Tab-separated table of C-alpha atoms and ligand atoms in Angstrom:
chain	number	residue	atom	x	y	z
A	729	UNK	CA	0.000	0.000	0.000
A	730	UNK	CA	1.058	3.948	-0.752
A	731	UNK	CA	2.198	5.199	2.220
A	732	UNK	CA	-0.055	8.149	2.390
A	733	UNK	CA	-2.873	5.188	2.209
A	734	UNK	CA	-1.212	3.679	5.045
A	735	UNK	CA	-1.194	6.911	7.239
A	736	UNK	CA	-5.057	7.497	6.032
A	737	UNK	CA	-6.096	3.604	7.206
A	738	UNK	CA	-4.407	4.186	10.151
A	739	UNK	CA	-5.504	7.678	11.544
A	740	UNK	CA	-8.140	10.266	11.341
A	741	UNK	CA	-5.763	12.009	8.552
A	742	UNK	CA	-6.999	12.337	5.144
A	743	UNK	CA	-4.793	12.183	1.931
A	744	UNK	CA	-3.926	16.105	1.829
A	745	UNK	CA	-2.725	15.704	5.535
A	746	UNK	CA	-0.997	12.640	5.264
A	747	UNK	CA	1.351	14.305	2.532
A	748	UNK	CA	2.031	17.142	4.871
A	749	UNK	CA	3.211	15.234	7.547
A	750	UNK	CA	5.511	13.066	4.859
A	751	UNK	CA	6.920	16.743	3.730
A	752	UNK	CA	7.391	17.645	7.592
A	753	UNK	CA	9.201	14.633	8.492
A	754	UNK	CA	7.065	13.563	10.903
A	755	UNK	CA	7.027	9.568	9.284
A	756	UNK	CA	9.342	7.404	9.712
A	757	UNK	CA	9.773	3.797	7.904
A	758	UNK	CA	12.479	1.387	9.641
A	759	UNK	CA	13.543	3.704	11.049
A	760	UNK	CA	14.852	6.122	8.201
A	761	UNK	CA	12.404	9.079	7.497
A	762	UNK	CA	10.399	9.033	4.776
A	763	UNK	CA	10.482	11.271	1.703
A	764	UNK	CA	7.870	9.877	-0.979
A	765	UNK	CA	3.947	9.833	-0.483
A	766	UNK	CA	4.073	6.866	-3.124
A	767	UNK	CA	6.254	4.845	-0.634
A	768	UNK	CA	5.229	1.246	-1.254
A	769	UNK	CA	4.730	-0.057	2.439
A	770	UNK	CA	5.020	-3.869	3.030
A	771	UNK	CA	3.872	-5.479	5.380
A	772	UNK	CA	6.641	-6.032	7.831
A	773	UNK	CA	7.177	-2.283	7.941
A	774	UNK	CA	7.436	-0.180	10.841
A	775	UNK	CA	5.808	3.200	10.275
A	776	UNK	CA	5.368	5.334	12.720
A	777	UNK	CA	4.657	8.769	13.084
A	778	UNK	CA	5.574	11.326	15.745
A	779	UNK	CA	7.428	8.339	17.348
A	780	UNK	CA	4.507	6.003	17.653
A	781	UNK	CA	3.718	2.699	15.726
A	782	UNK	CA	0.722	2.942	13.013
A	783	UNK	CA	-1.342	0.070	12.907
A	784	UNK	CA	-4.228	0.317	9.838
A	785	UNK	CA	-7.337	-0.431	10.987
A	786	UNK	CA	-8.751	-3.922	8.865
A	787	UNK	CA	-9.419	-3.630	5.622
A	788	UNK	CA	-13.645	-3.562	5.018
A	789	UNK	CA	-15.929	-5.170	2.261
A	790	UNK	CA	-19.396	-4.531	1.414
A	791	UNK	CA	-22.074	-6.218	-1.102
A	792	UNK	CA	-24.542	-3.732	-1.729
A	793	UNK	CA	-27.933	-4.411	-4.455
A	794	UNK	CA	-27.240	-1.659	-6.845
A	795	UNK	CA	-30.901	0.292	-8.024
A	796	UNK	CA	-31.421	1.630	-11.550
A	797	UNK	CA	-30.377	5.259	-11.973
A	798	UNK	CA	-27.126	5.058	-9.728
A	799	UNK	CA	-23.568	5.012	-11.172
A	800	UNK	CA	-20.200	3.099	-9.847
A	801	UNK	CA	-18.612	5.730	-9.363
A	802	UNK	CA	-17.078	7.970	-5.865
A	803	UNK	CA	-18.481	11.306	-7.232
A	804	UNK	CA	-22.178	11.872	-8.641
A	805	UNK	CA	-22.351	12.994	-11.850
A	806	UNK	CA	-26.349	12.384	-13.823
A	807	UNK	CA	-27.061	10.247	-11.169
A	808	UNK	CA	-26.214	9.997	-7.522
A	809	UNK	CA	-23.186	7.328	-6.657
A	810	UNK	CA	-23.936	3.792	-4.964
A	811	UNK	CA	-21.825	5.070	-2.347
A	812	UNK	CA	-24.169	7.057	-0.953
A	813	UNK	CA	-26.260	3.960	0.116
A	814	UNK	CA	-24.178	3.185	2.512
A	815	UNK	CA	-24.155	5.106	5.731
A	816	UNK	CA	-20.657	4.245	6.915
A	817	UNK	CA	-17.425	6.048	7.991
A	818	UNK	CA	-15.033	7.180	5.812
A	819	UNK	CA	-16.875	6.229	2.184
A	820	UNK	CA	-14.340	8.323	0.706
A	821	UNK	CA	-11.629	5.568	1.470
A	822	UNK	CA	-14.162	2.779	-0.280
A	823	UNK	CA	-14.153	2.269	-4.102
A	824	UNK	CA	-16.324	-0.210	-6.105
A	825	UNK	CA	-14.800	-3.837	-7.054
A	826	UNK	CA	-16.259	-4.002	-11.153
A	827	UNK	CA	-18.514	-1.187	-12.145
A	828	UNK	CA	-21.965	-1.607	-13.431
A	829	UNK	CA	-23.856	0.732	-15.945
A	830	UNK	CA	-26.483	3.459	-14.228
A	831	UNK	CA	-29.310	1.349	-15.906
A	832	UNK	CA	-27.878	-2.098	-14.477
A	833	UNK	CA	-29.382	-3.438	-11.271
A	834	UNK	CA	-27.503	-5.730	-8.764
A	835	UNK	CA	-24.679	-6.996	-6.929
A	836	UNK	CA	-21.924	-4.642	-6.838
A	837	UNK	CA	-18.948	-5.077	-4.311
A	838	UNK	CA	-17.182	-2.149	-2.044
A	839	UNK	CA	-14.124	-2.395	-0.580
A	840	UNK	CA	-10.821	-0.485	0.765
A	841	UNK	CA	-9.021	-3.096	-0.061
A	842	UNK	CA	-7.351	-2.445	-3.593
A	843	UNK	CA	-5.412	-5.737	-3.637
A	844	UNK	CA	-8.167	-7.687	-3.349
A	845	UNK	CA	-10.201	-5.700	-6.062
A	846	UNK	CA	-8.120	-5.901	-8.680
A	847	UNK	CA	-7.356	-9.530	-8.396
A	848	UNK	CA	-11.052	-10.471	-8.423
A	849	UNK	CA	-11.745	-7.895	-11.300
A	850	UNK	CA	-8.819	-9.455	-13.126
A	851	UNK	CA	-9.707	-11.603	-15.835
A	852	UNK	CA	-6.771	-13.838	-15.298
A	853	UNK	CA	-8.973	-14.731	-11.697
A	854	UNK	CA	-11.327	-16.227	-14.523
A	855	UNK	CA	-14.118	-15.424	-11.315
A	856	UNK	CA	-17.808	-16.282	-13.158
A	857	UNK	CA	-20.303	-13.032	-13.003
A	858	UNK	CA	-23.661	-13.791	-13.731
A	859	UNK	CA	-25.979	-11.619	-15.545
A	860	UNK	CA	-30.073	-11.633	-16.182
A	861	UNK	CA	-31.111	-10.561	-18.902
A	862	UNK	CA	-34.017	-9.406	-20.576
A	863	UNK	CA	-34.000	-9.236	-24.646
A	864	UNK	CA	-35.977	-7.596	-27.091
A	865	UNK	CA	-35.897	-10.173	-29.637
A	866	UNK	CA	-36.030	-13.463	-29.164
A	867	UNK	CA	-32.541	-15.485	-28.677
A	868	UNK	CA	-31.261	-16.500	-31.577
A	869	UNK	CA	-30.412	-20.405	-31.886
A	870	UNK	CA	-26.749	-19.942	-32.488
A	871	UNK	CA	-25.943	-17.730	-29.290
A	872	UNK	CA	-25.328	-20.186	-27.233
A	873	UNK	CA	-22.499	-21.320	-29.421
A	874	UNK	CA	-21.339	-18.028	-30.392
A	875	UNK	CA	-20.695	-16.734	-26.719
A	876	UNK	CA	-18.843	-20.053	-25.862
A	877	UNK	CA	-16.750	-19.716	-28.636
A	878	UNK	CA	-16.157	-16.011	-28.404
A	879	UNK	CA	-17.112	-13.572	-30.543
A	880	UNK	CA	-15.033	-9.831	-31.416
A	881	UNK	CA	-16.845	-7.001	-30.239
A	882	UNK	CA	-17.452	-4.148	-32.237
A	883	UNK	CA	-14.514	-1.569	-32.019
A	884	UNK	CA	-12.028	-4.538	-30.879
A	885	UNK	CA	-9.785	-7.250	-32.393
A	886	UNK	CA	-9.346	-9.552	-29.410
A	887	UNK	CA	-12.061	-12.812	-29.226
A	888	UNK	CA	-14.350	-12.485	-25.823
A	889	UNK	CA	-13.118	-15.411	-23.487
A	890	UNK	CA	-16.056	-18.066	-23.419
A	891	UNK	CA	-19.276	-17.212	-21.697
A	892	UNK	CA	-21.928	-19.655	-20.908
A	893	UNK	CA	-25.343	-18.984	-21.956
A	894	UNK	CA	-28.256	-20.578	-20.206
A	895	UNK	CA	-31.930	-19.866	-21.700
A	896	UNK	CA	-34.838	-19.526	-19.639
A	897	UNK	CA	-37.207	-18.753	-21.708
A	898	UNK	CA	-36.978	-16.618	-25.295
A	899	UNK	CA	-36.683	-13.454	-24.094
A	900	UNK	CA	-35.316	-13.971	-20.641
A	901	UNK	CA	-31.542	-15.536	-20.339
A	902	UNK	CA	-28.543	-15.724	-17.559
A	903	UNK	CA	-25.039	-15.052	-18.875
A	904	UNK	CA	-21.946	-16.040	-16.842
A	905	UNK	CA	-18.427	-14.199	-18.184
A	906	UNK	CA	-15.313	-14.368	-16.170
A	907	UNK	CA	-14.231	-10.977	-17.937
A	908	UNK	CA	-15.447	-7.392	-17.328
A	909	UNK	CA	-14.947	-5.251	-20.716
A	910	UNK	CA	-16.534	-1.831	-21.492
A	911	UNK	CA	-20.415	-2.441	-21.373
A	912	UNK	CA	-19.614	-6.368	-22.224
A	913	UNK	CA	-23.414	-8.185	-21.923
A	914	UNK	CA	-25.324	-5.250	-24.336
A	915	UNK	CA	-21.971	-5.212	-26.673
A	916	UNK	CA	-21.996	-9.348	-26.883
A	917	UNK	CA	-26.125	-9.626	-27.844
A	918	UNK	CA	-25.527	-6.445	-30.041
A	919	UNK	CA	-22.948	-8.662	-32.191
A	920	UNK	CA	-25.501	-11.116	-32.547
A	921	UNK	CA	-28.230	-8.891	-33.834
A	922	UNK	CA	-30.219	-8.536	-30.300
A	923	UNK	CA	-30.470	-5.821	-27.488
A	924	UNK	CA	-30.713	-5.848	-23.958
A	925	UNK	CA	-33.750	-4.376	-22.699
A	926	UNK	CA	-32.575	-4.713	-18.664
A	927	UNK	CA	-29.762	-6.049	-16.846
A	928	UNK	CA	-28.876	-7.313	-13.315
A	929	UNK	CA	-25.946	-9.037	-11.740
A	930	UNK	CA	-27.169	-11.418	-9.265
A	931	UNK	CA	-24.076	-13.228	-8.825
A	932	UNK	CA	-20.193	-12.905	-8.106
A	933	UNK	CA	-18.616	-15.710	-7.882
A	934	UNK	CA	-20.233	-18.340	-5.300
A	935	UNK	CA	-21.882	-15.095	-3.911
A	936	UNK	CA	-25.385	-14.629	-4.850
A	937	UNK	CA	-27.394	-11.678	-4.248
A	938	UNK	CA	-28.895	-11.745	-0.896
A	939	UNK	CA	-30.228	-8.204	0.250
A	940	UNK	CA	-33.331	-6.067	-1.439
A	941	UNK	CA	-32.389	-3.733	-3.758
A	942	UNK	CA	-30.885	-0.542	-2.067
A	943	UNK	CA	-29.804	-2.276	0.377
A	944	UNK	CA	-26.354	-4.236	1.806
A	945	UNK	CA	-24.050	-5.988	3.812
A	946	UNK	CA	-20.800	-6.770	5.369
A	947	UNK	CA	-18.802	-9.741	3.662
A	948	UNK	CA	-18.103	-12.229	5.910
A	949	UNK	CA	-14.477	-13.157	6.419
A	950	UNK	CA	-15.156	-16.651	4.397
A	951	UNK	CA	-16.782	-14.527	1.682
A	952	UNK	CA	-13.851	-12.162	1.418
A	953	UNK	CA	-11.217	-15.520	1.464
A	954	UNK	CA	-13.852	-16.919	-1.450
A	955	UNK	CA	-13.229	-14.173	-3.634
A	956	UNK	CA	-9.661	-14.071	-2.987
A	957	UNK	CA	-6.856	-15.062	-4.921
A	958	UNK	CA	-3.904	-16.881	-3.454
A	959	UNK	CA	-0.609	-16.131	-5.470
B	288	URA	N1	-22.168	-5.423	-19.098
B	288	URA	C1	-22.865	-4.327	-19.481
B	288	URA	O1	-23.128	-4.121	-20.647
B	288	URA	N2	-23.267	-3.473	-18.507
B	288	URA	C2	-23.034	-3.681	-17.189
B	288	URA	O2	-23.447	-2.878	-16.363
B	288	URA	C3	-22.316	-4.832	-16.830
B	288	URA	C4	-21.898	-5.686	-17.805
């Protein structure tokens, strides 16, 4: 972790204050007093500041069921951010683990934790998402197919990884892809001639969707391992 990160999990200091007591020489990192915000601290480090040890407090992870007309994103723009569902401390420090679009509904995960969140977002994790979907046209009989065998998205060169369609009824599928590109679902059905009419995630992983939309929860610490990645 950045060591201005490290003095922000650890104290009531935010960024801008952290970098001022880096420039005062008031942190010190085995010892020898540190220079660089951008620091890399590991985790046998001794940081402390003013003389005394900082610990950072644990890292935190939230599920949250994201409602239409709310963006992934920390600021508000058109819409108002996810983040301000959830009345917590320090939201600022949270980010969102794979965005969804404002019109998308569903599972969206929140965490400090940028190690974590960028191994589970990584396709190389190969961790299965799993859309719903509701068409406008009917599926077509090759899709199924198609989206196993990977198809090129419009604008790219580089085949989708396989996705696995299962049908539930014409109109109404579930899509499972263990990548996260640029608007992926309505891109893959617009390559094969249909359009999504609404989308929700109700899946991560072997997380499923398990709180009423607007609403959310703590991970537990055998969810967070789940989703983990051990290098
Ligand atoms: N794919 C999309 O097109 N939109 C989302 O929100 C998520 C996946």
């Amino acid at each position: 972790m950045r060591l201005d990160k490290f003095i922000c999990k650890s104290t009531e200091y935010a960024l801008v204050d952290a970098l001022a007591l880096i420039e005062n020489r008031r942190v010190v990192i085995n010892s020898i007093i540190a220079t660089e915000a951008s620091h890399q601290v590991h985790k046998n480090n001794i940081v402390m500041l003013d003389g005394k040890t900082l610990t950072p407090r644990p890292s935190r992870y939230f599920l949250l069921n994201k409602p239409i007309d709310t963006i992934c994103s920390n600021v508000d723009e058109q819409y108002p951010s996810v983040l301000k569902l959830l009345d917590v401390d320090r939201v600022t420090e949270l980010h969102i683990a794979g965005r969804l679009d404002a019109d998308t509904t569903g599972l969206v995960l929140i965490t400090d934790d940028g190690h974590w969140s960028f191994n589970l977002t990584s396709p190389k994790n190969k961790c299965e998402k799993v859309y719903r979907v509701l068409l406008s046209r009917p599926i077509s009989a090759d899709a199924t197919k198609r989206f196993l065998e990977g198809i090129i998205l419009q604008g790219e060169s580089k085949l989708t990884l396989p996705a696995k369609l299962h049908i539930i009824d014409s109109y109404n599928v579930l899509l499972t892809l263990t990548e996260g590109r640029f608007h992926q679902v309505k891109r893959m059905f617009s390559a094969i001639g249909n359009r999504v009419k609404s989308l929700h995630r109700q899946q991560i992983g072997n997380l499923e969707l398990d709180v009423d939309i607007g609403h959310w929860r703590r991970l537990t610490h055998a969810e967070v391992e789940a989703l983990s990645i051990h290098e």
